[in-house]
């Protein structure tokens, strides 16, 4: 603190007045600050591991010195791997782990053997001070782990297992809740995000693997089949992890007038290709025939067919083992009536909203709502999701679609237009099996040439997923754009980022990345961003062998690509590649990209040479096409 002091100074010879000088005076105030150290532990059913989660709100860098003990003597020893990131051995007596920063402090996850007695630790702060428990080491008895207790009733076991799995996913979502961008700490936050996302994926993959093996459920009609494949829905919106999506319409599909009935006739054929989830066109009455300018949300008689035909189609798709996504437009809605100024912003039908439902910062529609929480779509009134009555009505509508029509989930149109937190509210209430948002914006270019580093682009998509708290995935637009340049310009080096990982969303958050090469907007008769001609199968060889959830476009399964796509899907399924599979990029050069996935599949795209090396695995060529090859490891 700086004090302004006015004083006089006298001497023997003369009196002088010294006015207005400044003098710094140290003022010290001692403030007591309380900090938190929290430890949670889980024991998974039928597994030999315990997961321990340690977090603290102590600011700055926090290092945990830790070990385990086997009895009441609490003698420190170093456990077996795996260890969290940023872990080193300290004097052969303990492990030292730098906790990963979050929005409110730092944390880490530890995987421990259930046979151990306890977890021991002390904390070292960035000012070289230590934190312990009243002079002793912190001791966490592993016997206190939360576990799912077995019951004689198998249905109760499955319900308990799913509830516990949902608890784990909620813990993961809490981990990501503080990852929003901060410009002043851009580099540090970016590194922290990457590290935390990697930790999330590792924990989620482990949780998925454990619960998939411990609480299997089978389709009723196949319950006694020897080779039936178990599935498990970890959490609402995420699916099983083994989804393969098919968009079963294009920009012209509405013109038939009976698209639902045409798809019903093809239901078994589509299922036989190996797809698990079907994305249907938007069903709502719309000003535009394609459906993306919705009017009366409860009127589902559209250019694709009637509401009864839609229900019949959904029932048929379910009958052949397919989940069904409805295409829903929540960002904007076309009005029924004009206001006193002649502006179309008054709605009719069952949701008869007035202009309070329209955002107030779009000059085209004179809404009386609050400022938009995203980018405005200027062709129609943008809905103000901050209004309680709007959210209530939309939640009721989404639940009605699930119950009345039978949708298992949704594809969300133009999610750039409103905050992802509202999406979380909608999905928490409607509990979809699978959900994916269309977050679409431009990649980075310099003088017309695509930049190699597209981290800013995929960060925006990841930020939106994070705002939904991980309840929805997003289309991996970053991967599509990079594939364009890599294949069209023969620059396959683009398919590895600076850390040797896939350069799209799939490289950061694979379980929430829905990869694709074409859809009704980019291809079909619109052709806004068409995939390089003649190279479509290279694109499918990439997305159908890599992690993420791949999506295939309808136009490609009714073309000459059908058999090749079917063969790739079959290969993916029999090798159990899923949304969190592990990729090792072994080559990313000018004319060739090659990778192995889960040590079971090897692939290459591009005209350049690659053959998987002989070694512990024996590779056999499974598929081959124009500028792509895929191998399988022999068992």
Coordinates of C-alpha atoms in Angstrom, one line a residue:
X1 CA 0.0 0.0 0.0
X2 CA 1.3 3.6 -0.8
X3 CA 0.6 6.3 1.8
X4 CA 0.4 10.0 1.0
X5 CA 2.1 11.7 3.9
X6 CA 2.4 15.5 4.5
X7 CA 5.1 16.5 7.0
X8 CA 7.5 19.3 8.1
X9 CA 11.2 19.0 8.6
X10 CA 13.3 21.4 10.8
X11 CA 17.0 22.0 10.8
X12 CA 19.3 24.2 12.9
X13 CA 20.0 26.5 10.1
X14 CA 16.5 27.0 8.5
X15 CA 13.0 25.8 8.6
X16 CA 11.7 24.3 5.4
X17 CA 8.4 22.7 4.6
X18 CA 8.4 19.5 2.6
X19 CA 5.0 18.9 1.2
X20 CA 3.3 16.0 -0.5
X21 CA 6.1 13.4 -0.5
X22 CA 5.4 9.7 -1.0
X23 CA 6.7 7.0 1.3
X24 CA 6.0 3.2 1.0
X25 CA 5.1 1.6 4.3
X26 CA 4.9 -2.2 4.6
X27 CA 1.5 -3.3 5.9
X28 CA 1.0 -7.0 6.6
X29 CA -2.2 -8.6 7.4
X30 CA -2.4 -12.3 8.1
X31 CA -5.4 -14.0 6.6
X32 CA -6.5 -17.5 7.4
X33 CA -7.4 -19.5 4.3
X34 CA -9.1 -22.9 4.3
X35 CA -8.4 -25.3 1.5
X36 CA -9.9 -28.7 0.7
X37 CA -8.3 -32.1 -0.1
X38 CA -10.9 -34.6 -1.2
X39 CA -10.4 -38.3 -2.0
X40 CA -13.0 -40.6 -3.6
X41 CA -12.5 -44.3 -4.4
X42 CA -14.5 -46.8 -6.4
X43 CA -14.4 -50.6 -6.6
X44 CA -15.8 -52.0 -9.8
X45 CA -17.7 -55.3 -9.8
X46 CA -15.8 -58.3 -11.0
X47 CA -12.6 -56.3 -11.4
X48 CA -9.3 -56.4 -9.6
X49 CA -8.7 -52.6 -9.7
X50 CA -9.8 -49.7 -7.5
X51 CA -9.9 -46.2 -9.0
X52 CA -8.9 -43.4 -6.6
X53 CA -9.6 -39.7 -7.4
X54 CA -7.7 -37.0 -5.5
X55 CA -8.5 -33.4 -5.9
X56 CA -7.7 -30.1 -4.1
X57 CA -8.5 -26.4 -4.4
X58 CA -5.0 -25.4 -3.2
X59 CA -3.8 -22.9 -5.8
X60 CA -0.6 -23.3 -7.9
X61 CA 1.3 -26.4 -8.7
X62 CA 0.7 -29.2 -6.3
X63 CA 2.8 -32.4 -6.2
X64 CA 1.5 -35.5 -4.4
X65 CA 4.1 -37.9 -3.0
X66 CA 2.3 -41.2 -2.7
X67 CA 2.6 -44.9 -2.2
X68 CA 0.6 -47.8 -0.9
X69 CA 0.8 -50.2 2.0
X70 CA -0.3 -53.8 2.6
X71 CA -1.1 -53.8 6.3
X72 CA -1.7 -51.7 9.4
X73 CA 2.0 -50.9 9.7
X74 CA 1.5 -48.4 6.9
X75 CA 4.9 -49.1 5.4
X76 CA 5.3 -47.2 2.1
X77 CA 6.0 -49.1 -1.1
X78 CA 5.7 -48.3 -4.8
X79 CA 2.8 -50.0 -6.5
X80 CA 2.8 -51.5 -10.0
X81 CA 1.9 -49.5 -13.0
X82 CA -0.2 -47.8 -14.4
X83 CA 0.6 -44.4 -13.0
X84 CA -1.1 -41.0 -13.7
X85 CA 0.6 -38.6 -16.2
X86 CA 3.5 -36.6 -14.8
X87 CA 4.6 -39.3 -12.4
X88 CA 8.2 -40.1 -11.5
X89 CA 9.9 -42.3 -8.9
X90 CA 11.2 -40.4 -5.9
X91 CA 14.3 -41.9 -4.2
X92 CA 13.0 -45.5 -4.8
X93 CA 10.7 -45.0 -1.9
X94 CA 7.6 -43.2 -3.3
X95 CA 6.0 -41.8 -6.4
X96 CA 5.7 -38.2 -7.2
X97 CA 2.8 -37.0 -9.3
X98 CA 2.1 -33.4 -10.4
X99 CA -1.6 -32.9 -10.1
X100 CA -3.4 -31.8 -13.3
X101 CA -4.9 -28.3 -13.1
X102 CA -8.6 -27.7 -13.4
X103 CA -10.7 -24.6 -13.2
X104 CA -10.8 -24.7 -9.4
X105 CA -7.6 -26.4 -8.4
X106 CA -6.0 -29.7 -9.4
X107 CA -6.5 -33.4 -9.4
X108 CA -5.4 -36.9 -10.5
X109 CA -6.8 -40.4 -10.9
X110 CA -4.9 -43.5 -9.6
X111 CA -5.6 -47.1 -10.5
X112 CA -4.7 -49.5 -7.6
X113 CA -4.8 -53.2 -6.9
X114 CA -7.8 -54.2 -4.7
X115 CA -5.5 -56.4 -2.6
X116 CA -3.7 -53.4 -1.2
X117 CA -4.6 -52.1 2.3
X118 CA -4.2 -48.4 1.9
X119 CA -3.1 -45.3 -0.1
X120 CA -0.6 -43.0 1.6
X121 CA 0.3 -39.5 0.5
X122 CA 1.5 -36.0 1.4
X123 CA 1.3 -32.9 -0.7
X124 CA 4.1 -30.6 -1.7
X125 CA 3.1 -27.0 -2.7
X126 CA 4.9 -24.7 -5.2
X127 CA 6.4 -22.7 -2.3
X128 CA 8.2 -25.9 -1.1
X129 CA 5.9 -26.2 1.9
X130 CA 4.3 -29.6 2.8
X131 CA 0.8 -30.5 3.7
X132 CA 0.1 -33.6 5.8
X133 CA -2.4 -34.8 8.4
X134 CA -1.5 -33.4 11.9
X135 CA 2.2 -34.3 11.3
X136 CA 1.5 -37.7 9.8
X137 CA 1.0 -39.1 6.3
X138 CA -2.5 -39.0 4.9
X139 CA -3.9 -42.6 5.0
X140 CA -6.9 -43.7 2.9
X141 CA -8.1 -47.3 3.6
X142 CA -9.0 -48.9 0.3
X143 CA -11.5 -51.1 2.0
X144 CA -13.8 -48.0 2.1
X145 CA -14.2 -48.0 -1.7
X146 CA -17.7 -47.5 -2.9
X147 CA -18.8 -50.7 -4.7
X148 CA -21.8 -52.3 -6.4
X149 CA -22.9 -55.2 -4.2
X150 CA -24.0 -58.4 -5.9
X151 CA -27.7 -59.4 -5.6
X152 CA -29.4 -62.6 -6.4
X153 CA -31.8 -60.8 -8.8
X154 CA -29.9 -60.3 -12.1
X155 CA -32.1 -57.4 -13.1
X156 CA -31.3 -55.6 -9.8
X157 CA -27.6 -56.2 -10.5
X158 CA -27.9 -54.7 -14.0
X159 CA -29.8 -51.7 -12.6
X160 CA -27.3 -51.2 -9.8
X161 CA -24.4 -51.5 -12.2
X162 CA -25.8 -48.9 -14.6
X163 CA -26.5 -46.5 -11.7
X164 CA -22.9 -46.9 -10.6
X165 CA -21.7 -46.4 -14.1
X166 CA -23.7 -43.2 -14.4
X167 CA -22.0 -42.1 -11.2
X168 CA -18.6 -42.6 -12.7
X169 CA -19.6 -40.7 -15.8
X170 CA -20.9 -37.8 -13.7
X171 CA -17.5 -37.7 -12.0
X172 CA -15.9 -37.5 -15.4
X173 CA -18.3 -34.7 -16.4
X174 CA -17.4 -32.8 -13.2
X175 CA -13.8 -33.1 -14.2
X176 CA -14.4 -31.4 -17.5
X177 CA -16.7 -28.7 -16.2
X178 CA -14.0 -26.1 -15.7
X179 CA -12.3 -26.3 -19.1
X180 CA -13.7 -23.2 -20.8
X181 CA -11.1 -21.1 -22.7
X182 CA -9.4 -18.1 -21.0
X183 CA -7.6 -15.9 -23.5
X184 CA -5.1 -14.6 -20.8
X185 CA -4.0 -18.1 -20.1
X186 CA -4.4 -19.6 -23.5
X187 CA -1.3 -21.7 -23.7
X188 CA -1.5 -23.0 -20.2
X189 CA -5.2 -23.7 -20.4
X190 CA -4.8 -25.5 -23.7
X191 CA -2.1 -27.8 -22.3
X192 CA -4.2 -28.5 -19.2
X193 CA -7.2 -29.3 -21.3
X194 CA -5.3 -31.8 -23.4
X195 CA -3.9 -33.5 -20.4
X196 CA -7.3 -33.6 -18.6
X197 CA -9.1 -34.8 -21.7
X198 CA -6.6 -37.6 -22.1
X199 CA -7.1 -38.6 -18.5
X200 CA -10.9 -38.5 -19.0
X201 CA -10.7 -40.8 -22.0
X202 CA -8.4 -43.3 -20.1
X203 CA -10.8 -43.4 -17.2
X204 CA -13.9 -43.7 -19.4
X205 CA -12.3 -46.4 -21.5
X206 CA -11.5 -48.4 -18.3
X207 CA -15.0 -47.9 -16.9
X208 CA -16.5 -48.9 -20.2
X209 CA -14.4 -52.0 -20.4
X210 CA -15.3 -53.1 -16.9
X211 CA -19.0 -52.5 -17.1
X212 CA -19.2 -54.0 -20.6
X213 CA -17.9 -57.2 -19.3
X214 CA -19.7 -57.2 -15.9
X215 CA -23.2 -56.1 -16.8
X216 CA -23.9 -57.4 -20.3
X217 CA -27.4 -57.2 -21.8
X218 CA -28.5 -59.0 -24.9
X219 CA -31.3 -58.4 -27.5
X220 CA -34.3 -60.4 -26.4
X221 CA -34.6 -62.4 -29.6
X222 CA -30.9 -63.4 -29.4
X223 CA -30.6 -64.1 -25.7
X224 CA -29.6 -67.7 -26.1
X225 CA -27.3 -67.2 -29.0
X226 CA -23.7 -68.4 -28.3
X227 CA -22.1 -65.5 -30.2
X228 CA -24.4 -62.7 -29.1
X229 CA -22.4 -59.5 -28.5
X230 CA -23.0 -57.9 -25.1
X231 CA -23.8 -54.2 -25.1
X232 CA -24.0 -51.6 -22.3
X233 CA -25.3 -48.1 -22.3
X234 CA -22.8 -46.3 -20.0
X235 CA -24.6 -43.0 -19.9
X236 CA -27.4 -41.1 -21.6
X237 CA -26.3 -39.6 -24.9
X238 CA -23.1 -41.6 -25.2
X239 CA -24.4 -44.9 -26.7
X240 CA -22.4 -48.1 -26.3
X241 CA -19.2 -46.9 -27.8
X242 CA -19.6 -49.3 -30.8
X243 CA -22.1 -47.2 -32.8
X244 CA -21.8 -46.9 -36.6
X245 CA -24.2 -44.3 -37.9
X246 CA -25.9 -44.0 -41.2
X247 CA -27.6 -40.8 -42.5
X248 CA -30.4 -42.3 -44.6
X249 CA -31.5 -39.2 -46.6
X250 CA -30.0 -36.5 -48.9
X251 CA -31.1 -33.1 -50.0
X252 CA -33.6 -34.4 -52.5
X253 CA -35.3 -37.1 -50.4
X254 CA -38.3 -35.0 -49.6
X255 CA -39.3 -34.9 -53.2
X256 CA -40.6 -38.5 -53.2
X257 CA -43.4 -37.6 -50.8
X258 CA -43.1 -41.1 -49.3
X259 CA -39.5 -41.3 -48.1
X260 CA -40.5 -43.0 -44.9
X261 CA -42.2 -45.9 -46.7
X262 CA -39.2 -46.2 -49.1
X263 CA -36.9 -46.5 -46.1
X264 CA -39.1 -49.1 -44.5
X265 CA -38.7 -51.3 -47.5
X266 CA -34.9 -51.0 -47.1
X267 CA -34.7 -51.4 -43.3
X268 CA -33.4 -55.0 -43.4
X269 CA -31.0 -54.2 -46.1
X270 CA -29.5 -51.3 -44.2
X271 CA -29.2 -53.3 -41.0
X272 CA -27.4 -56.1 -42.9
X273 CA -24.6 -53.7 -43.7
X274 CA -23.7 -53.5 -40.0
X275 CA -25.0 -50.1 -39.0
X276 CA -26.3 -49.7 -35.5
X277 CA -27.9 -46.2 -35.6
X278 CA -30.0 -44.5 -38.3
X279 CA -30.3 -40.7 -38.6
X280 CA -33.7 -39.8 -40.1
X281 CA -34.5 -36.4 -41.7
X282 CA -36.2 -33.6 -39.6
X283 CA -39.8 -34.6 -39.2
X284 CA -41.5 -31.3 -38.5
X285 CA -43.8 -29.3 -40.7
X286 CA -41.5 -26.7 -42.3
X287 CA -41.5 -23.7 -44.5
X288 CA -38.7 -25.3 -46.5
X289 CA -39.4 -28.7 -47.9
X290 CA -36.2 -30.2 -46.5
X291 CA -37.4 -29.5 -43.0
X292 CA -34.9 -27.1 -41.6
X293 CA -37.3 -24.2 -41.2
X294 CA -39.7 -25.7 -38.7
X295 CA -43.0 -24.1 -37.9
X296 CA -45.5 -26.1 -35.7
X297 CA -43.2 -28.5 -33.8
X298 CA -46.0 -31.0 -32.9
X299 CA -47.1 -31.3 -36.6
X300 CA -45.1 -34.2 -37.9
X301 CA -46.8 -34.4 -41.3
X302 CA -44.0 -33.4 -43.6
X303 CA -42.8 -33.9 -47.2
X304 CA -41.2 -37.1 -46.1
X305 CA -44.5 -38.7 -45.0
X306 CA -47.2 -38.6 -42.3
X307 CA -46.7 -39.0 -38.6
X308 CA -48.2 -42.5 -38.8
X309 CA -45.8 -43.5 -41.5
X310 CA -42.9 -42.2 -39.4
X311 CA -44.0 -44.2 -36.4
X312 CA -44.3 -47.3 -38.6
X313 CA -40.8 -46.7 -40.0
X314 CA -39.3 -46.3 -36.5
X315 CA -41.0 -49.5 -35.4
X316 CA -39.6 -51.4 -38.5
X317 CA -36.1 -50.0 -37.9
X318 CA -36.3 -51.2 -34.2
X319 CA -37.4 -54.5 -35.5
X320 CA -34.1 -55.1 -37.3
X321 CA -32.0 -54.0 -34.4
X322 CA -31.4 -50.3 -35.3
X323 CA -31.5 -47.3 -33.0
X324 CA -33.1 -44.2 -34.5
X325 CA -32.1 -40.5 -34.3
X326 CA -34.5 -37.7 -35.1
X327 CA -33.1 -34.5 -36.6
X328 CA -34.3 -31.7 -34.4
X329 CA -34.0 -27.9 -35.0
X330 CA -34.0 -26.1 -31.7
X331 CA -32.1 -22.9 -32.7
X332 CA -34.8 -21.2 -34.8
X333 CA -38.5 -21.5 -35.6
X334 CA -40.7 -19.9 -38.3
X335 CA -43.6 -17.8 -37.0
X336 CA -47.3 -18.1 -37.9
X337 CA -48.3 -14.5 -37.5
X338 CA -47.0 -11.0 -37.8
X339 CA -46.7 -8.5 -35.0
X340 CA -48.1 -4.9 -35.2
X341 CA -45.1 -3.9 -37.2
X342 CA -45.5 -6.6 -39.8
X343 CA -42.7 -8.7 -38.5
X344 CA -43.1 -12.5 -38.4
X345 CA -42.4 -13.3 -34.8
X346 CA -45.7 -14.6 -33.3
X347 CA -46.1 -18.4 -33.1
X348 CA -49.1 -20.6 -33.3
X349 CA -49.9 -24.3 -32.9
X350 CA -49.5 -26.1 -29.6
X351 CA -46.5 -23.9 -28.7
X352 CA -48.1 -20.5 -29.2
X353 CA -45.2 -18.3 -28.1
X354 CA -45.1 -14.6 -28.5
X355 CA -42.1 -12.4 -29.4
X356 CA -40.6 -12.9 -25.9
X357 CA -39.4 -16.3 -27.3
X358 CA -37.2 -14.5 -29.9
X359 CA -33.8 -13.2 -29.1
X360 CA -33.5 -9.5 -28.7
X361 CA -30.3 -8.9 -30.7
X362 CA -31.4 -10.1 -34.1
X363 CA -32.6 -6.9 -36.0
X364 CA -34.6 -8.9 -38.5
X365 CA -37.2 -10.2 -36.1
X366 CA -37.7 -7.6 -33.3
X367 CA -37.7 -10.1 -30.5
X368 CA -38.3 -9.1 -26.9
X369 CA -36.1 -11.8 -25.5
X370 CA -32.6 -11.7 -24.1
X371 CA -29.4 -11.5 -26.1
X372 CA -28.6 -14.6 -28.1
X373 CA -26.2 -17.1 -26.4
X374 CA -24.7 -18.0 -29.8
X375 CA -24.5 -17.0 -33.5
X376 CA -27.7 -15.8 -35.1
X377 CA -29.3 -17.7 -38.0
X378 CA -30.8 -14.8 -39.9
X379 CA -33.3 -16.7 -42.1
X380 CA -35.7 -17.3 -39.2
X381 CA -36.5 -16.1 -35.7
X382 CA -33.8 -17.3 -33.3
X383 CA -35.3 -18.8 -30.2
X384 CA -34.3 -17.4 -26.8
X385 CA -33.4 -20.5 -24.7
X386 CA -32.9 -18.4 -21.6
X387 CA -36.6 -18.1 -21.2
X388 CA -38.0 -20.6 -18.7
X389 CA -41.2 -21.2 -20.7
X390 CA -39.2 -22.0 -23.8
X391 CA -37.0 -24.5 -22.1
X392 CA -40.0 -26.2 -20.4
X393 CA -41.9 -26.5 -23.7
X394 CA -38.9 -27.8 -25.6
X395 CA -38.2 -30.4 -22.9
X396 CA -41.8 -31.6 -23.1
X397 CA -41.5 -31.8 -26.9
X398 CA -38.3 -33.8 -26.9
X399 CA -39.8 -36.2 -24.4
X400 CA -42.9 -36.5 -26.5
X401 CA -40.7 -37.4 -29.5
X402 CA -39.1 -40.1 -27.5
X403 CA -42.3 -41.5 -26.2
X404 CA -44.8 -40.9 -29.0
X405 CA -42.5 -41.5 -32.1
X406 CA -40.0 -43.8 -30.5
X407 CA -36.8 -41.9 -31.3
X408 CA -33.8 -43.2 -29.4
X409 CA -31.8 -40.0 -29.7
X410 CA -31.3 -36.9 -31.8
X411 CA -29.1 -35.0 -34.2
X412 CA -29.1 -31.4 -33.2
X413 CA -29.1 -28.8 -36.0
X414 CA -27.0 -25.6 -35.9
X415 CA -25.9 -25.8 -32.3
X416 CA -23.6 -22.8 -32.8
X417 CA -26.7 -20.7 -32.3
X418 CA -27.3 -21.3 -28.6
X419 CA -25.3 -22.2 -25.5
X420 CA -24.4 -25.9 -24.9
X421 CA -25.6 -25.7 -21.3
X422 CA -29.2 -25.5 -22.6
X423 CA -28.5 -28.7 -24.6
X424 CA -27.4 -30.4 -21.4
X425 CA -30.7 -29.4 -19.8
X426 CA -32.7 -30.8 -22.8
X427 CA -30.7 -34.1 -22.9
X428 CA -30.7 -34.6 -19.1
X429 CA -34.5 -34.4 -19.3
X430 CA -35.1 -36.5 -22.4
X431 CA -32.4 -39.1 -21.8
X432 CA -31.4 -40.0 -25.4
X433 CA -29.4 -43.1 -26.1
X434 CA -27.2 -41.1 -28.4
X435 CA -27.0 -37.4 -29.4
X436 CA -24.8 -35.5 -31.7
X437 CA -24.6 -31.7 -32.4
X438 CA -23.8 -29.9 -35.7
X439 CA -21.2 -27.4 -34.6
X440 CA -19.9 -26.0 -37.9
X441 CA -17.5 -23.2 -38.6
X442 CA -14.5 -22.5 -40.8
X443 CA -11.1 -24.0 -40.4
X444 CA -7.9 -21.9 -40.4
X445 CA -6.4 -20.8 -43.7
X446 CA -3.4 -18.5 -44.6
X447 CA -3.5 -17.0 -48.0
X448 CA -6.0 -19.6 -49.2
X449 CA -3.9 -22.6 -47.9
X450 CA -5.1 -24.6 -45.0
X451 CA -2.9 -24.3 -41.9
X452 CA -1.4 -27.4 -40.5
X453 CA -2.3 -26.6 -37.0
X454 CA -6.1 -26.7 -36.6
X455 CA -6.2 -26.8 -32.8
X456 CA -8.2 -23.6 -32.5
X457 CA -10.9 -25.1 -34.7
X458 CA -11.2 -28.4 -32.8
X459 CA -11.0 -26.4 -29.6
X460 CA -14.2 -24.6 -30.4
X461 CA -16.0 -27.9 -31.0
X462 CA -14.5 -29.4 -27.8
X463 CA -15.6 -26.3 -25.9
X464 CA -19.2 -26.8 -27.1
X465 CA -19.1 -30.5 -26.1
X466 CA -17.8 -29.4 -22.7
X467 CA -20.6 -26.9 -22.3
X468 CA -23.1 -29.8 -22.7
X469 CA -21.1 -31.5 -19.9
X470 CA -20.4 -34.3 -22.3
X471 CA -24.0 -35.3 -22.8
X472 CA -23.7 -35.0 -26.6
X473 CA -21.0 -35.7 -29.1
X474 CA -20.3 -33.4 -32.1
X475 CA -19.6 -34.0 -35.8
X476 CA -15.8 -33.9 -36.3
X477 CA -15.7 -31.1 -38.9
X478 CA -12.0 -30.7 -38.3
X479 CA -11.2 -34.2 -39.4
X480 CA -13.3 -33.8 -42.6
X481 CA -11.5 -30.6 -43.5
X482 CA -8.1 -32.0 -43.0
X483 CA -8.9 -35.1 -45.0
X484 CA -9.9 -32.8 -47.9
X485 CA -6.5 -31.2 -48.0
X486 CA -4.5 -34.3 -47.3
X487 CA -6.2 -36.3 -50.1
X488 CA -6.7 -33.6 -52.6
X489 CA -3.3 -32.1 -52.4
X490 CA -1.4 -35.3 -51.6
X491 CA -0.3 -33.9 -48.2
X492 CA -0.9 -36.9 -46.0
X493 CA 1.4 -35.5 -43.4
X494 CA -1.5 -33.3 -42.3
X495 CA -3.1 -36.4 -40.7
X496 CA -0.8 -36.2 -37.7
X497 CA -0.8 -33.3 -35.3
X498 CA 2.3 -31.8 -33.5
X499 CA 2.1 -34.5 -30.9
X500 CA 1.7 -37.4 -33.3
X501 CA -2.1 -37.8 -32.7
X502 CA -5.0 -37.6 -35.1
X503 CA -5.4 -33.9 -35.8
X504 CA -9.2 -33.6 -35.5
X505 CA -11.6 -33.8 -32.5
X506 CA -11.0 -37.5 -32.6
X507 CA -7.4 -36.9 -31.5
X508 CA -8.5 -35.1 -28.3
X509 CA -11.9 -36.4 -27.3
X510 CA -12.6 -39.5 -29.5
X511 CA -15.7 -40.8 -27.6
X512 CA -17.5 -37.5 -28.4
X513 CA -16.2 -37.2 -32.0
X514 CA -18.6 -38.3 -34.8
X515 CA -16.5 -38.6 -37.9
X516 CA -17.9 -38.3 -41.4
X517 CA -16.8 -37.4 -44.9
X518 CA -20.1 -36.2 -46.4
X519 CA -23.7 -35.3 -45.5
X520 CA -26.8 -33.7 -47.0
X521 CA -25.3 -30.2 -46.9
X522 CA -21.7 -30.9 -48.0
X523 CA -22.6 -33.4 -50.8
X524 CA -25.8 -34.4 -52.5
X525 CA -27.2 -31.7 -54.8
X526 CA -26.1 -28.9 -52.5
X527 CA -22.4 -29.7 -52.7
X528 CA -21.4 -26.9 -50.3
X529 CA -18.1 -28.7 -49.4
X530 CA -17.9 -31.9 -51.4
X531 CA -15.3 -34.5 -50.5
X532 CA -12.6 -34.9 -53.2
X533 CA -14.0 -36.9 -56.0
X534 CA -12.7 -40.4 -56.5
X535 CA -11.2 -40.5 -53.0
X536 CA -14.3 -41.3 -50.9
X537 CA -13.1 -44.8 -50.1
X538 CA -9.8 -43.4 -48.7
X539 CA -11.9 -41.3 -46.4
X540 CA -14.0 -44.2 -45.3
X541 CA -10.9 -46.4 -44.8
X542 CA -9.8 -43.7 -42.4
X543 CA -12.9 -43.1 -40.3
X544 CA -14.1 -46.7 -40.3
X545 CA -10.8 -48.0 -38.8
X546 CA -10.2 -45.2 -36.4
X547 CA -11.8 -44.3 -33.0
X548 CA -14.7 -42.0 -32.8
X549 CA -18.2 -42.8 -34.0
X550 CA -18.1 -43.0 -37.9
X551 CA -21.1 -41.8 -39.9
X552 CA -21.8 -42.9 -43.5
X553 CA -23.8 -40.9 -46.0
X554 CA -26.8 -42.4 -47.7
X555 CA -25.6 -41.5 -51.3
X556 CA -22.5 -43.6 -50.8
X557 CA -24.4 -46.8 -49.7
X558 CA -26.6 -46.7 -52.8
X559 CA -23.6 -46.2 -55.1
X560 CA -20.7 -48.4 -56.3
X561 CA -19.1 -47.8 -52.9
X562 CA -21.6 -50.0 -51.1
X563 CA -19.7 -53.3 -51.0
X564 CA -16.4 -51.7 -50.0
X565 CA -18.1 -49.7 -47.2
X566 CA -19.9 -52.9 -46.0
X567 CA -16.6 -54.7 -45.9
X568 CA -15.0 -52.0 -43.8
X569 CA -17.9 -52.0 -41.4
X570 CA -17.7 -55.8 -41.1
X571 CA -13.9 -55.5 -40.3
X572 CA -14.6 -52.8 -37.7
X573 CA -17.2 -54.9 -36.0
X574 CA -15.3 -58.2 -35.9
X575 CA -12.1 -56.5 -34.5
X576 CA -14.3 -54.7 -31.9
X577 CA -12.9 -51.2 -32.8
X578 CA -14.8 -48.6 -30.8
X579 CA -15.0 -44.9 -30.1
X580 CA -12.0 -45.1 -27.7
X581 CA -9.8 -47.4 -29.6
X582 CA -6.0 -46.6 -29.5
X583 CA -4.3 -45.3 -32.6
X584 CA -0.6 -45.4 -33.3
X585 CA 0.4 -43.3 -36.3
X586 CA 3.4 -45.0 -37.9
X587 CA 3.7 -42.9 -41.1
X588 CA 2.4 -39.5 -42.0
X589 CA 4.3 -38.3 -45.1
X590 CA 3.7 -36.5 -48.4
X591 CA 2.1 -39.5 -50.2
X592 CA 1.1 -42.0 -47.5
X593 CA -0.6 -42.2 -44.0
X594 CA -0.4 -45.4 -42.0
X595 CA -1.6 -46.4 -38.6
X596 CA -2.3 -49.3 -36.3
X597 CA -5.5 -49.5 -34.2
X598 CA -5.7 -51.5 -31.0
X599 CA -2.9 -53.6 -32.3
X600 CA -5.5 -55.5 -34.2
X601 CA -5.9 -53.5 -37.4
X602 CA -3.3 -51.8 -39.6
X603 CA -4.2 -49.5 -42.5
X604 CA -2.8 -47.1 -45.0
X605 CA -4.2 -44.5 -47.4
X606 CA -2.4 -42.7 -50.2
X607 CA -0.4 -43.9 -53.2
X608 CA 2.8 -44.3 -51.2
X609 CA 4.2 -47.6 -49.9
X610 CA 3.5 -49.1 -46.5
X611 CA 3.3 -52.7 -45.3
X612 CA 3.0 -53.5 -41.6
X613 CA 6.3 -55.0 -40.3
X614 CA 6.5 -58.6 -39.2
X615 CA 7.0 -59.1 -35.5
X616 CA 4.9 -60.4 -32.6
X617 CA 1.8 -60.1 -34.9
X618 CA 1.2 -61.8 -38.2
X619 CA -0.6 -59.4 -40.5
X620 CA -2.9 -60.5 -43.3
X621 CA -4.3 -58.2 -46.0
X622 CA -8.1 -58.0 -45.4
X623 CA -9.2 -55.2 -47.8
X624 CA -7.7 -53.3 -50.7
X625 CA -9.0 -50.6 -52.9
X626 CA -7.9 -47.5 -54.8
X627 CA -5.0 -46.0 -52.7
X628 CA -6.0 -47.8 -49.5
X629 CA -5.2 -51.1 -47.8
X630 CA -6.3 -52.6 -44.5
X631 CA -4.7 -55.6 -42.6
X632 CA -5.8 -57.7 -39.7
X633 CA -3.7 -59.3 -37.0
X634 CA -3.9 -63.1 -37.0
X635 CA -5.0 -64.5 -33.7

